[in-house]
């Protein structure tokens, strides 16, 4: 086998064909998800180059068509440096999906995932690789919370608190024994990723946790402490939506995937709509008769639900530009039957019991059922 390979290499050299100078297959693929990280791209390549001296590595940027031209910057580097590649994804967004796709393009035995904003300490990579190589672990997680690790200056007080709550929930609800389940900095045996890939969700930020949970405790995990650094260029993309999705993941895992994340999001939005509805109704009752106040409150809550669902529940099918107006109109139209039912039910209960809040809630619940059924089919239909 070895002989044949050598022979063919010589033959090609003799025939004068261009061959890459001394091709060494990568042992480690570093997956680098990016969204608007233009300024950080050259910096991370420099840092990897220094930290991984003596290791056969490659890096794959996975960019979701960042408006700031991150992919072009990465591809310019790739033209000079064969260790660098860039996947430019169009029409898709999401950190988890980008990481999965990057890992799946690797043919190296080991892959690592890290942020490009320099918050993750690249000098940890050789140690992470060392543990995998020595077969002491299948997954090595860089943890901010294990002895010796810290969040340093990298997290605001609110973020640090939220992070603590999220970690606690994951430990209790998912039963994962990780000190930092939300960490986005880890290294793993590639074959393990291939095994769980079909089960991974492409939404949200919790890719490592998703891998650990999907592997059902079959991974040997090691944790290494690191200091989460402050972001220098650009801004964080972790927002309330990402947090909500995370809570959705927890509940859907708790119910063993019986309840979909989307249904849950719809429920959460609906619950917030009920609050909006009741506040509007109470306010409306100051000057209006009950029926008018209830009708007004219904419209306010419906509008609220539409925009929140468009942003949250259907962010992957989000309506934009003119389609928002069309969507809102269709939302009103398909729910107009629901409004009639809503006001009817509320009026009936109000007449029997005369407590405004019970009547309002019953009406709103009636409307919510309609909103859900109608909107998933008509307003945010799959193309
Ligand atoms: N391709 C792609 N698509 N990349 C993305 C996307 C996306 O939609 N959103 C974010 N990224 C990239 C960023 O460009 C960056 O390189 C990395 O993912 C992390 O994004 P940040 O926006 O900097 O995240 P963060 O610092 O708030 O969150 C980090 O810490 C969390 C724990 O507190 C990440 O490491 C998270 O994974 C981690 O859970
Ligand atoms: Mn960051």
mmCIF file of C-alpha atoms and ligand atoms in Angstrom:
data_model
loop_
_atom_site.group_PDB
_atom_site.id
_atom_site.type_symbol
_atom_site.label_atom_id
_atom_site.label_comp_id
_atom_site.label_asym_id
_atom_site.label_seq_id
_atom_site.Cartn_x
_atom_site.Cartn_y
_atom_site.Cartn_z
ATOM 1 C CA UNK A 1 0.000 0.000 0.000
ATOM 2 C CA UNK A 2 2.706 2.394 1.075
ATOM 3 C CA UNK A 3 4.803 1.441 -1.963
ATOM 4 C CA UNK A 4 2.018 2.059 -4.430
ATOM 5 C CA UNK A 5 1.352 5.493 -3.007
ATOM 6 C CA UNK A 6 5.001 6.452 -3.259
ATOM 7 C CA UNK A 7 5.204 5.188 -6.796
ATOM 8 C CA UNK A 8 2.259 7.216 -7.938
ATOM 9 C CA UNK A 9 3.625 10.343 -6.245
ATOM 10 C CA UNK A 10 6.864 9.956 -8.122
ATOM 11 C CA UNK A 11 5.075 9.393 -11.387
ATOM 12 C CA UNK A 12 3.115 12.562 -10.958
ATOM 13 C CA UNK A 13 6.205 14.528 -10.069
ATOM 14 C CA UNK A 14 7.968 13.261 -13.157
ATOM 15 C CA UNK A 15 5.094 14.179 -15.377
ATOM 16 C CA UNK A 16 5.537 17.715 -14.044
ATOM 17 C CA UNK A 17 2.065 17.980 -12.536
ATOM 18 C CA UNK A 18 1.694 20.536 -9.750
ATOM 19 C CA UNK A 19 1.514 18.753 -6.417
ATOM 20 C CA UNK A 20 1.002 20.489 -3.109
ATOM 21 C CA UNK A 21 4.320 20.646 -1.286
ATOM 22 C CA UNK A 22 4.577 17.686 1.102
ATOM 23 C CA UNK A 23 0.878 17.103 1.752
ATOM 24 C CA UNK A 24 0.226 16.276 5.380
ATOM 25 C CA UNK A 25 -3.335 15.331 6.250
ATOM 26 C CA UNK A 26 -4.787 17.391 9.066
ATOM 27 C CA UNK A 27 -5.026 15.718 12.447
ATOM 28 C CA UNK A 28 -7.198 18.499 13.858
ATOM 29 C CA UNK A 29 -9.918 20.518 12.156
ATOM 30 C CA UNK A 30 -10.836 23.743 13.922
ATOM 31 C CA UNK A 31 -14.382 24.784 13.043
ATOM 32 C CA UNK A 32 -14.856 28.545 13.200
ATOM 33 C CA UNK A 33 -18.479 29.747 12.925
ATOM 34 C CA UNK A 34 -18.754 33.389 11.937
ATOM 35 C CA UNK A 35 -21.374 36.040 11.639
ATOM 36 C CA UNK A 36 -20.067 39.563 11.148
ATOM 37 C CA UNK A 37 -16.565 38.849 12.418
ATOM 38 C CA UNK A 38 -14.576 40.475 9.634
ATOM 39 C CA UNK A 39 -12.039 42.156 11.924
ATOM 40 C CA UNK A 40 -11.463 39.007 13.963
ATOM 41 C CA UNK A 41 -10.752 36.617 11.083
ATOM 42 C CA UNK A 42 -7.079 37.488 10.415
ATOM 43 C CA UNK A 43 -6.445 37.675 14.158
ATOM 44 C CA UNK A 44 -7.770 34.201 14.904
ATOM 45 C CA UNK A 45 -5.738 32.691 12.065
ATOM 46 C CA UNK A 46 -2.575 34.261 13.494
ATOM 47 C CA UNK A 47 -3.418 33.003 16.953
ATOM 48 C CA UNK A 48 -4.116 29.466 15.729
ATOM 49 C CA UNK A 49 -0.889 29.483 13.748
ATOM 50 C CA UNK A 50 1.078 30.324 16.879
ATOM 51 C CA UNK A 51 -0.826 28.064 19.266
ATOM 52 C CA UNK A 52 -0.835 24.997 17.010
ATOM 53 C CA UNK A 53 2.806 25.026 15.910
ATOM 54 C CA UNK A 54 3.964 21.466 15.268
ATOM 55 C CA UNK A 55 0.410 20.127 14.844
ATOM 56 C CA UNK A 56 -1.122 19.235 11.477
ATOM 57 C CA UNK A 57 -4.200 21.422 11.638
ATOM 58 C CA UNK A 58 -6.695 23.061 9.340
ATOM 59 C CA UNK A 59 -9.420 25.602 10.000
ATOM 60 C CA UNK A 60 -12.845 25.827 8.406
ATOM 61 C CA UNK A 61 -14.737 29.068 8.673
ATOM 62 C CA UNK A 62 -18.485 28.576 8.378
ATOM 63 C CA UNK A 63 -20.018 31.907 7.538
ATOM 64 C CA UNK A 64 -23.724 32.606 7.146
ATOM 65 C CA UNK A 65 -23.260 35.154 4.395
ATOM 66 C CA UNK A 66 -22.363 37.934 6.838
ATOM 67 C CA UNK A 67 -23.240 41.371 5.473
ATOM 68 C CA UNK A 68 -19.853 42.705 6.606
ATOM 69 C CA UNK A 69 -18.005 40.458 4.130
ATOM 70 C CA UNK A 70 -16.456 38.063 6.656
ATOM 71 C CA UNK A 71 -16.451 35.220 4.097
ATOM 72 C CA UNK A 72 -14.443 37.260 1.592
ATOM 73 C CA UNK A 73 -11.816 38.065 4.212
ATOM 74 C CA UNK A 74 -11.575 34.366 5.116
ATOM 75 C CA UNK A 75 -11.381 33.320 1.463
ATOM 76 C CA UNK A 76 -8.610 35.807 0.780
ATOM 77 C CA UNK A 77 -6.577 34.159 3.503
ATOM 78 C CA UNK A 78 -7.488 30.748 2.088
ATOM 79 C CA UNK A 79 -5.908 31.728 -1.225
ATOM 80 C CA UNK A 80 -2.537 32.038 0.469
ATOM 81 C CA UNK A 81 -2.868 29.430 3.192
ATOM 82 C CA UNK A 82 -3.953 25.888 2.252
ATOM 83 C CA UNK A 83 -4.847 25.135 5.875
ATOM 84 C CA UNK A 84 -7.731 27.588 5.717
ATOM 85 C CA UNK A 85 -11.095 27.063 4.045
ATOM 86 C CA UNK A 86 -14.416 28.824 4.189
ATOM 87 C CA UNK A 87 -17.925 27.523 3.716
ATOM 88 C CA UNK A 88 -20.286 30.321 2.819
ATOM 89 C CA UNK A 89 -23.875 29.361 3.601
ATOM 90 C CA UNK A 90 -26.673 31.349 2.040
ATOM 91 C CA UNK A 91 -30.267 31.562 3.178
ATOM 92 C CA UNK A 92 -29.451 29.956 6.508
ATOM 93 C CA UNK A 93 -28.638 31.286 9.946
ATOM 94 C CA UNK A 94 -27.692 29.591 13.152
ATOM 95 C CA UNK A 95 -24.628 28.887 15.203
ATOM 96 C CA UNK A 96 -25.420 25.233 15.910
ATOM 97 C CA UNK A 97 -26.141 24.404 12.289
ATOM 98 C CA UNK A 98 -22.947 26.131 11.181
ATOM 99 C CA UNK A 99 -20.886 24.115 13.685
ATOM 100 C CA UNK A 100 -22.460 20.814 12.642
ATOM 101 C CA UNK A 101 -21.862 21.542 8.978
ATOM 102 C CA UNK A 102 -18.251 22.514 9.611
ATOM 103 C CA UNK A 103 -17.576 19.380 11.642
ATOM 104 C CA UNK A 104 -19.154 17.190 8.981
ATOM 105 C CA UNK A 105 -16.843 18.514 6.261
ATOM 106 C CA UNK A 106 -13.806 17.449 8.257
ATOM 107 C CA UNK A 107 -11.875 14.299 7.420
ATOM 108 C CA UNK A 108 -9.452 14.675 10.310
ATOM 109 C CA UNK A 109 -9.703 12.295 13.282
ATOM 110 C CA UNK A 110 -10.325 15.191 15.693
ATOM 111 C CA UNK A 111 -12.376 18.363 15.440
ATOM 112 C CA UNK A 112 -12.588 21.415 17.652
ATOM 113 C CA UNK A 113 -15.153 24.205 17.676
ATOM 114 C CA UNK A 114 -14.397 27.685 18.946
ATOM 115 C CA UNK A 115 -15.689 31.246 18.701
ATOM 116 C CA UNK A 116 -13.917 33.581 16.333
ATOM 117 C CA UNK A 117 -14.288 36.667 18.505
ATOM 118 C CA UNK A 118 -11.142 35.752 20.481
ATOM 119 C CA UNK A 119 -13.123 35.081 23.662
ATOM 120 C CA UNK A 120 -11.899 31.487 23.640
ATOM 121 C CA UNK A 121 -8.310 30.796 24.607
ATOM 122 C CA UNK A 122 -6.690 29.040 21.646
ATOM 123 C CA UNK A 123 -3.655 28.038 23.715
ATOM 124 C CA UNK A 124 -5.878 25.350 25.241
ATOM 125 C CA UNK A 125 -6.213 23.498 21.926
ATOM 126 C CA UNK A 126 -2.984 21.445 22.127
ATOM 127 C CA UNK A 127 -4.016 20.127 25.552
ATOM 128 C CA UNK A 128 -7.508 19.327 24.322
ATOM 129 C CA UNK A 129 -6.017 17.473 21.360
ATOM 130 C CA UNK A 130 -3.568 15.706 23.686
ATOM 131 C CA UNK A 131 -6.412 14.196 25.742
ATOM 132 C CA UNK A 132 -8.189 12.949 22.620
ATOM 133 C CA UNK A 133 -4.991 11.562 21.123
ATOM 134 C CA UNK A 134 -4.117 9.738 24.332
ATOM 135 C CA UNK A 135 -7.612 8.244 24.219
ATOM 136 C CA UNK A 136 -8.431 9.693 27.608
ATOM 137 C CA UNK A 137 -11.649 11.300 26.363
ATOM 138 C CA UNK A 138 -14.100 11.452 23.452
ATOM 139 C CA UNK A 139 -15.138 15.008 24.212
ATOM 140 C CA UNK A 140 -13.006 17.695 25.841
ATOM 141 C CA UNK A 141 -14.897 20.762 26.989
ATOM 142 C CA UNK A 142 -13.248 24.055 27.816
ATOM 143 C CA UNK A 143 -15.095 25.131 30.935
ATOM 144 C CA UNK A 144 -15.422 28.525 32.523
ATOM 145 C CA UNK A 145 -16.674 27.027 35.742
ATOM 146 C CA UNK A 146 -14.357 24.161 36.558
ATOM 147 C CA UNK A 147 -11.672 24.902 39.157
ATOM 148 C CA UNK A 148 -9.230 27.379 37.610
ATOM 149 C CA UNK A 149 -11.598 28.638 34.927
ATOM 150 C CA UNK A 150 -13.304 31.991 35.103
ATOM 151 C CA UNK A 151 -15.608 34.135 33.097
ATOM 152 C CA UNK A 152 -13.021 36.897 33.541
ATOM 153 C CA UNK A 153 -14.191 40.152 32.015
ATOM 154 C CA UNK A 154 -16.061 38.313 29.256
ATOM 155 C CA UNK A 155 -19.571 38.251 30.760
ATOM 156 C CA UNK A 156 -21.769 41.014 32.088
ATOM 157 C CA UNK A 157 -23.343 40.435 35.522
ATOM 158 C CA UNK A 158 -26.707 39.639 33.925
ATOM 159 C CA UNK A 159 -25.136 37.232 31.450
ATOM 160 C CA UNK A 160 -23.169 35.536 34.213
ATOM 161 C CA UNK A 161 -26.352 35.074 36.230
ATOM 162 C CA UNK A 162 -28.314 33.811 33.222
ATOM 163 C CA UNK A 163 -25.493 31.471 32.367
ATOM 164 C CA UNK A 164 -25.548 30.064 35.907
ATOM 165 C CA UNK A 165 -29.299 29.461 35.738
ATOM 166 C CA UNK A 166 -29.016 27.816 32.298
ATOM 167 C CA UNK A 167 -26.247 25.532 33.513
ATOM 168 C CA UNK A 168 -28.165 24.556 36.630
ATOM 169 C CA UNK A 169 -31.265 23.739 34.582
ATOM 170 C CA UNK A 170 -29.287 21.597 32.169
ATOM 171 C CA UNK A 171 -27.750 19.666 35.040
ATOM 172 C CA UNK A 172 -31.064 19.075 36.773
ATOM 173 C CA UNK A 173 -33.310 18.556 33.761
ATOM 174 C CA UNK A 174 -31.027 16.849 31.277
ATOM 175 C CA UNK A 175 -28.860 15.030 33.741
ATOM 176 C CA UNK A 176 -25.635 16.081 32.054
ATOM 177 C CA UNK A 177 -22.664 16.184 34.357
ATOM 178 C CA UNK A 178 -20.924 19.181 32.869
ATOM 179 C CA UNK A 179 -19.751 22.190 34.817
ATOM 180 C CA UNK A 180 -20.283 24.416 31.760
ATOM 181 C CA UNK A 181 -22.920 22.786 29.518
ATOM 182 C CA UNK A 182 -23.356 25.964 27.481
ATOM 183 C CA UNK A 183 -19.698 26.161 26.520
ATOM 184 C CA UNK A 184 -19.146 26.714 22.829
ATOM 185 C CA UNK A 185 -15.478 25.681 23.031
ATOM 186 C CA UNK A 186 -14.760 21.965 22.768
ATOM 187 C CA UNK A 187 -12.868 19.256 20.926
ATOM 188 C CA UNK A 188 -14.254 15.878 19.971
ATOM 189 C CA UNK A 189 -13.440 12.660 18.158
ATOM 190 C CA UNK A 190 -14.899 13.167 14.691
ATOM 191 C CA UNK A 191 -16.517 9.722 14.458
ATOM 192 C CA UNK A 192 -18.631 10.639 17.512
ATOM 193 C CA UNK A 193 -20.007 13.657 15.689
ATOM 194 C CA UNK A 194 -20.843 11.522 12.669
ATOM 195 C CA UNK A 195 -22.779 9.171 14.947
ATOM 196 C CA UNK A 196 -25.035 11.797 16.527
ATOM 197 C CA UNK A 197 -25.226 14.276 13.618
ATOM 198 C CA UNK A 198 -28.690 13.161 12.422
ATOM 199 C CA UNK A 199 -30.133 13.900 15.863
ATOM 200 C CA UNK A 200 -28.703 17.403 16.240
ATOM 201 C CA UNK A 201 -30.821 20.538 16.059
ATOM 202 C CA UNK A 202 -29.492 23.380 13.935
ATOM 203 C CA UNK A 203 -31.151 26.105 15.971
ATOM 204 C CA UNK A 204 -29.765 27.927 18.941
ATOM 205 C CA UNK A 205 -26.376 28.109 20.595
ATOM 206 C CA UNK A 206 -26.191 24.929 22.614
ATOM 207 C CA UNK A 207 -24.362 22.703 20.181
ATOM 208 C CA UNK A 208 -22.011 20.941 22.603
ATOM 209 C CA UNK A 209 -24.830 20.282 25.066
ATOM 210 C CA UNK A 210 -26.919 18.936 22.224
ATOM 211 C CA UNK A 211 -24.129 16.516 21.284
ATOM 212 C CA UNK A 212 -23.651 15.401 24.891
ATOM 213 C CA UNK A 213 -27.386 14.859 25.436
ATOM 214 C CA UNK A 214 -27.918 13.111 22.090
ATOM 215 C CA UNK A 215 -25.021 10.732 22.781
ATOM 216 C CA UNK A 216 -26.960 9.634 25.884
ATOM 217 C CA UNK A 217 -23.993 9.567 28.219
ATOM 218 C CA UNK A 218 -21.927 7.400 25.876
ATOM 219 C CA UNK A 219 -19.130 9.954 25.631
ATOM 220 C CA UNK A 220 -16.130 10.026 27.916
ATOM 221 C CA UNK A 221 -15.970 13.692 28.834
ATOM 222 C CA UNK A 222 -13.087 15.718 30.254
ATOM 223 C CA UNK A 223 -13.175 19.369 31.213
ATOM 224 C CA UNK A 224 -10.351 21.870 31.111
ATOM 225 C CA UNK A 225 -10.556 25.285 32.755
ATOM 226 C CA UNK A 226 -10.122 28.443 30.738
ATOM 227 C CA UNK A 227 -10.636 32.152 31.116
ATOM 228 C CA UNK A 228 -13.438 33.571 28.967
ATOM 229 C CA UNK A 229 -11.939 36.705 27.447
ATOM 230 C CA UNK A 230 -13.642 39.923 26.541
ATOM 231 C CA UNK A 231 -14.793 40.490 22.981
ATOM 232 C CA UNK A 232 -12.744 43.142 21.202
ATOM 233 C CA UNK A 233 -14.385 43.599 17.799
ATOM 234 C CA UNK A 234 -17.999 43.256 16.734
ATOM 235 C CA UNK A 235 -20.864 42.240 18.979
ATOM 236 C CA UNK A 236 -22.445 39.173 20.567
ATOM 237 C CA UNK A 237 -25.308 37.456 18.735
ATOM 238 C CA UNK A 238 -26.674 35.746 21.814
ATOM 239 C CA UNK A 239 -30.003 37.398 22.415
ATOM 240 C CA UNK A 240 -33.301 36.783 24.129
ATOM 241 C CA UNK A 241 -34.415 34.592 21.251
ATOM 242 C CA UNK A 242 -31.465 32.269 21.715
ATOM 243 C CA UNK A 243 -32.290 32.081 25.413
ATOM 244 C CA UNK A 244 -35.934 31.265 24.711
ATOM 245 C CA UNK A 245 -34.902 28.511 22.320
ATOM 246 C CA UNK A 246 -32.681 27.105 25.004
ATOM 247 C CA UNK A 247 -35.588 26.950 27.453
ATOM 248 C CA UNK A 248 -37.633 25.337 24.681
ATOM 249 C CA UNK A 249 -34.939 22.682 24.236
ATOM 250 C CA UNK A 250 -34.951 21.920 27.958
ATOM 251 C CA UNK A 251 -38.714 21.425 28.077
ATOM 252 C CA UNK A 252 -38.871 19.407 24.883
ATOM 253 C CA UNK A 253 -36.079 17.151 26.162
ATOM 254 C CA UNK A 254 -37.945 16.845 29.463
ATOM 255 C CA UNK A 255 -41.079 15.677 27.685
ATOM 256 C CA UNK A 256 -38.898 13.312 25.612
ATOM 257 C CA UNK A 257 -39.488 15.289 22.421
ATOM 258 C CA UNK A 258 -43.274 14.864 22.683
ATOM 259 C CA UNK A 259 -43.736 18.603 22.747
ATOM 260 C CA UNK A 260 -41.950 20.363 19.900
ATOM 261 C CA UNK A 261 -39.914 23.467 20.528
ATOM 262 C CA UNK A 262 -42.137 25.349 18.106
ATOM 263 C CA UNK A 263 -45.321 24.417 19.921
ATOM 264 C CA UNK A 264 -43.752 25.530 23.181
ATOM 265 C CA UNK A 265 -42.689 28.837 21.737
ATOM 266 C CA UNK A 266 -46.219 29.330 20.483
ATOM 267 C CA UNK A 267 -47.474 28.584 23.970
ATOM 268 C CA UNK A 268 -45.079 31.044 25.586
ATOM 269 C CA UNK A 269 -46.031 33.733 23.088
ATOM 270 C CA UNK A 270 -49.691 32.912 23.670
ATOM 271 C CA UNK A 271 -49.251 33.251 27.424
ATOM 272 C CA UNK A 272 -47.625 36.644 27.003
ATOM 273 C CA UNK A 273 -50.547 37.531 24.695
ATOM 274 C CA UNK A 274 -52.991 36.718 27.477
ATOM 275 C CA UNK A 275 -51.207 39.159 29.773
ATOM 276 C CA UNK A 276 -51.277 41.829 27.073
ATOM 277 C CA UNK A 277 -54.925 41.037 26.485
ATOM 278 C CA UNK A 278 -55.895 41.376 30.132
ATOM 279 C CA UNK A 279 -53.951 44.590 30.627
ATOM 280 C CA UNK A 280 -55.580 46.066 27.504
ATOM 281 C CA UNK A 281 -58.998 44.891 28.611
ATOM 282 C CA UNK A 282 -58.624 46.386 32.081
ATOM 283 C CA UNK A 283 -57.467 49.658 30.559
ATOM 284 C CA UNK A 284 -60.234 49.610 27.952
ATOM 285 C CA UNK A 285 -62.941 49.062 30.559
ATOM 286 C CA UNK A 286 -62.206 52.539 31.920
ATOM 287 C CA UNK A 287 -63.995 54.161 28.995
ATOM 288 C CA UNK A 288 -65.635 51.399 26.940
ATOM 289 C CA UNK A 289 -68.425 48.903 27.324
ATOM 290 C CA UNK A 290 -67.272 45.348 27.969
ATOM 291 C CA UNK A 291 -67.810 44.096 24.425
ATOM 292 C CA UNK A 292 -65.858 46.945 22.840
ATOM 293 C CA UNK A 293 -63.081 46.693 25.391
ATOM 294 C CA UNK A 294 -62.805 42.954 24.792
ATOM 295 C CA UNK A 295 -62.766 43.445 21.025
ATOM 296 C CA UNK A 296 -60.051 46.080 21.263
ATOM 297 C CA UNK A 297 -57.992 43.940 23.643
ATOM 298 C CA UNK A 298 -58.320 41.025 21.238
ATOM 299 C CA UNK A 299 -56.893 43.052 18.362
ATOM 300 C CA UNK A 300 -54.031 44.353 20.453
ATOM 301 C CA UNK A 301 -53.186 40.843 21.657
ATOM 302 C CA UNK A 302 -53.452 39.421 18.130
ATOM 303 C CA UNK A 303 -51.082 42.023 16.756
ATOM 304 C CA UNK A 304 -48.702 41.370 19.631
ATOM 305 C CA UNK A 305 -48.858 37.621 19.000
ATOM 306 C CA UNK A 306 -48.296 38.042 15.292
ATOM 307 C CA UNK A 307 -45.122 40.054 15.657
ATOM 308 C CA UNK A 308 -43.736 37.938 18.455
ATOM 309 C CA UNK A 309 -44.428 34.713 16.603
ATOM 310 C CA UNK A 310 -42.966 36.118 13.434
ATOM 311 C CA UNK A 311 -39.846 36.955 15.379
ATOM 312 C CA UNK A 312 -39.620 33.930 17.598
ATOM 313 C CA UNK A 313 -41.723 30.910 16.758
ATOM 314 C CA UNK A 314 -41.315 31.233 13.020
ATOM 315 C CA UNK A 315 -37.927 32.908 12.896
ATOM 316 C CA UNK A 316 -36.871 30.313 10.314
ATOM 317 C CA UNK A 317 -39.840 31.240 8.121
ATOM 318 C CA UNK A 318 -39.888 34.875 9.185
ATOM 319 C CA UNK A 319 -41.936 37.162 6.976
ATOM 320 C CA UNK A 320 -40.096 40.320 5.943
ATOM 321 C CA UNK A 321 -40.861 43.527 4.086
ATOM 322 C CA UNK A 322 -44.201 43.534 2.307
ATOM 323 C CA UNK A 323 -44.850 39.939 3.345
ATOM 324 C CA UNK A 324 -45.220 41.196 6.940
ATOM 325 C CA UNK A 325 -48.234 43.307 5.963
ATOM 326 C CA UNK A 326 -49.686 40.439 3.955
ATOM 327 C CA UNK A 327 -49.029 38.072 6.823
ATOM 328 C CA UNK A 328 -50.620 40.380 9.366
ATOM 329 C CA UNK A 329 -53.700 40.827 7.188
ATOM 330 C CA UNK A 330 -53.985 37.067 6.653
ATOM 331 C CA UNK A 331 -53.506 36.596 10.389
ATOM 332 C CA UNK A 332 -56.388 38.982 11.098
ATOM 333 C CA UNK A 333 -58.570 37.407 8.420
ATOM 334 C CA UNK A 334 -58.122 33.777 9.383
ATOM 335 C CA UNK A 335 -58.568 34.691 13.026
ATOM 336 C CA UNK A 336 -61.688 36.793 12.498
ATOM 337 C CA UNK A 337 -63.759 33.691 13.089
ATOM 338 C CA UNK A 338 -61.741 33.275 16.252
ATOM 339 C CA UNK A 339 -62.501 36.851 17.271
ATOM 340 C CA UNK A 340 -66.219 36.197 16.950
ATOM 341 C CA UNK A 341 -65.852 33.027 19.019
ATOM 342 C CA UNK A 342 -63.649 34.879 21.477
ATOM 343 C CA UNK A 343 -66.042 37.765 22.052
ATOM 344 C CA UNK A 344 -68.985 35.401 22.081
ATOM 345 C CA UNK A 345 -67.498 33.124 24.706
ATOM 346 C CA UNK A 346 -66.251 36.048 26.800
ATOM 347 C CA UNK A 347 -69.597 37.823 26.647
ATOM 348 C CA UNK A 348 -71.450 34.653 27.607
ATOM 349 C CA UNK A 349 -69.200 34.014 30.625
ATOM 350 C CA UNK A 350 -69.194 37.675 31.607
ATOM 351 C CA UNK A 351 -72.976 37.601 31.629
ATOM 352 C CA UNK A 352 -73.087 34.507 33.853
ATOM 353 C CA UNK A 353 -70.379 35.316 36.313
ATOM 354 C CA UNK A 354 -69.582 38.969 35.720
ATOM 355 C CA UNK A 355 -65.908 38.595 36.635
ATOM 356 C CA UNK A 356 -64.095 40.389 33.828
ATOM 357 C CA UNK A 357 -60.831 38.469 34.121
ATOM 358 C CA UNK A 358 -62.368 34.989 33.826
ATOM 359 C CA UNK A 359 -64.438 36.084 30.840
ATOM 360 C CA UNK A 360 -61.400 37.736 29.247
ATOM 361 C CA UNK A 361 -59.169 34.696 29.765
ATOM 362 C CA UNK A 362 -61.706 32.255 28.373
ATOM 363 C CA UNK A 363 -62.208 34.438 25.316
ATOM 364 C CA UNK A 364 -58.485 34.816 24.788
ATOM 365 C CA UNK A 365 -57.922 31.057 25.121
ATOM 366 C CA UNK A 366 -60.560 30.467 22.477
ATOM 367 C CA UNK A 367 -58.804 32.954 20.224
ATOM 368 C CA UNK A 368 -55.395 31.349 20.866
ATOM 369 C CA UNK A 369 -56.546 27.957 19.604
ATOM 370 C CA UNK A 370 -57.714 29.593 16.409
ATOM 371 C CA UNK A 371 -54.551 31.617 16.036
ATOM 372 C CA UNK A 372 -52.409 28.499 16.324
ATOM 373 C CA UNK A 373 -54.355 26.315 13.928
ATOM 374 C CA UNK A 374 -54.904 28.989 11.342
ATOM 375 C CA UNK A 375 -51.525 30.663 11.391
ATOM 376 C CA UNK A 376 -49.406 27.540 11.087
ATOM 377 C CA UNK A 377 -51.298 26.588 7.955
ATOM 378 C CA UNK A 378 -51.956 29.943 6.339
ATOM 379 C CA UNK A 379 -49.735 32.713 7.636
ATOM 380 C CA UNK A 380 -46.387 30.937 8.009
ATOM 381 C CA UNK A 381 -46.930 28.089 5.593
ATOM 382 C CA UNK A 382 -43.881 26.198 4.400
ATOM 383 C CA UNK A 383 -42.820 27.120 0.902
HETATM 384 N N1 LIG B 1 -22.207 30.887 11.109
HETATM 385 C C1 LIG B 1 -22.772 31.521 12.158
HETATM 386 N N2 LIG B 1 -24.122 31.739 12.160
HETATM 387 N N3 LIG B 1 -21.995 31.928 13.187
HETATM 388 C C2 LIG B 1 -22.581 32.571 14.217
HETATM 389 C C3 LIG B 1 -23.972 32.829 14.284
HETATM 390 C C4 LIG B 1 -24.777 32.388 13.164
HETATM 391 O O1 LIG B 1 -25.991 32.563 13.118
HETATM 392 N N4 LIG B 1 -24.245 33.488 15.443
HETATM 393 C C5 LIG B 1 -23.056 33.620 16.079
HETATM 394 N N5 LIG B 1 -22.050 33.086 15.343
HETATM 395 C C6 LIG B 1 -20.608 33.009 15.676
HETATM 396 C C7 LIG B 1 -19.998 34.349 16.041
HETATM 397 O O2 LIG B 1 -19.516 35.029 14.915
HETATM 398 C C8 LIG B 1 -18.871 33.912 16.974
HETATM 399 O O3 LIG B 1 -17.730 33.499 16.281
HETATM 400 C C9 LIG B 1 -19.468 32.722 17.692
HETATM 401 O O4 LIG B 1 -20.483 32.214 16.838
HETATM 402 C C10 LIG B 1 -20.054 33.076 19.066
HETATM 403 O O5 LIG B 1 -21.025 34.081 18.900
HETATM 404 P P1 LIG B 1 -21.183 35.266 19.945
HETATM 405 O O6 LIG B 1 -22.288 36.100 19.444
HETATM 406 O O7 LIG B 1 -19.878 35.919 20.223
HETATM 407 O O8 LIG B 1 -21.664 34.434 21.191
HETATM 408 P P2 LIG B 1 -21.462 34.774 22.724
HETATM 409 O O9 LIG B 1 -20.088 35.219 23.047
HETATM 410 O O10 LIG B 1 -22.575 35.639 23.149
HETATM 411 O O11 LIG B 1 -21.704 33.301 23.317
HETATM 412 C C11 LIG B 1 -20.632 32.412 23.561
HETATM 413 O O12 LIG B 1 -20.722 32.009 24.876
HETATM 414 C C12 LIG B 1 -21.890 31.231 25.182
HETATM 415 C C13 LIG B 1 -21.896 30.878 26.636
HETATM 416 O O13 LIG B 1 -22.116 32.030 27.379
HETATM 417 C C14 LIG B 1 -20.691 31.198 22.629
HETATM 418 O O14 LIG B 1 -19.488 30.453 22.800
HETATM 419 C C15 LIG B 1 -21.850 30.296 22.909
HETATM 420 O O15 LIG B 1 -21.695 29.083 22.147
HETATM 421 C C16 LIG B 1 -21.884 29.962 24.368
HETATM 422 O O16 LIG B 1 -23.053 29.211 24.643
HETATM 423 MN MN1 LIG B 2 -18.680 35.937 21.908
#
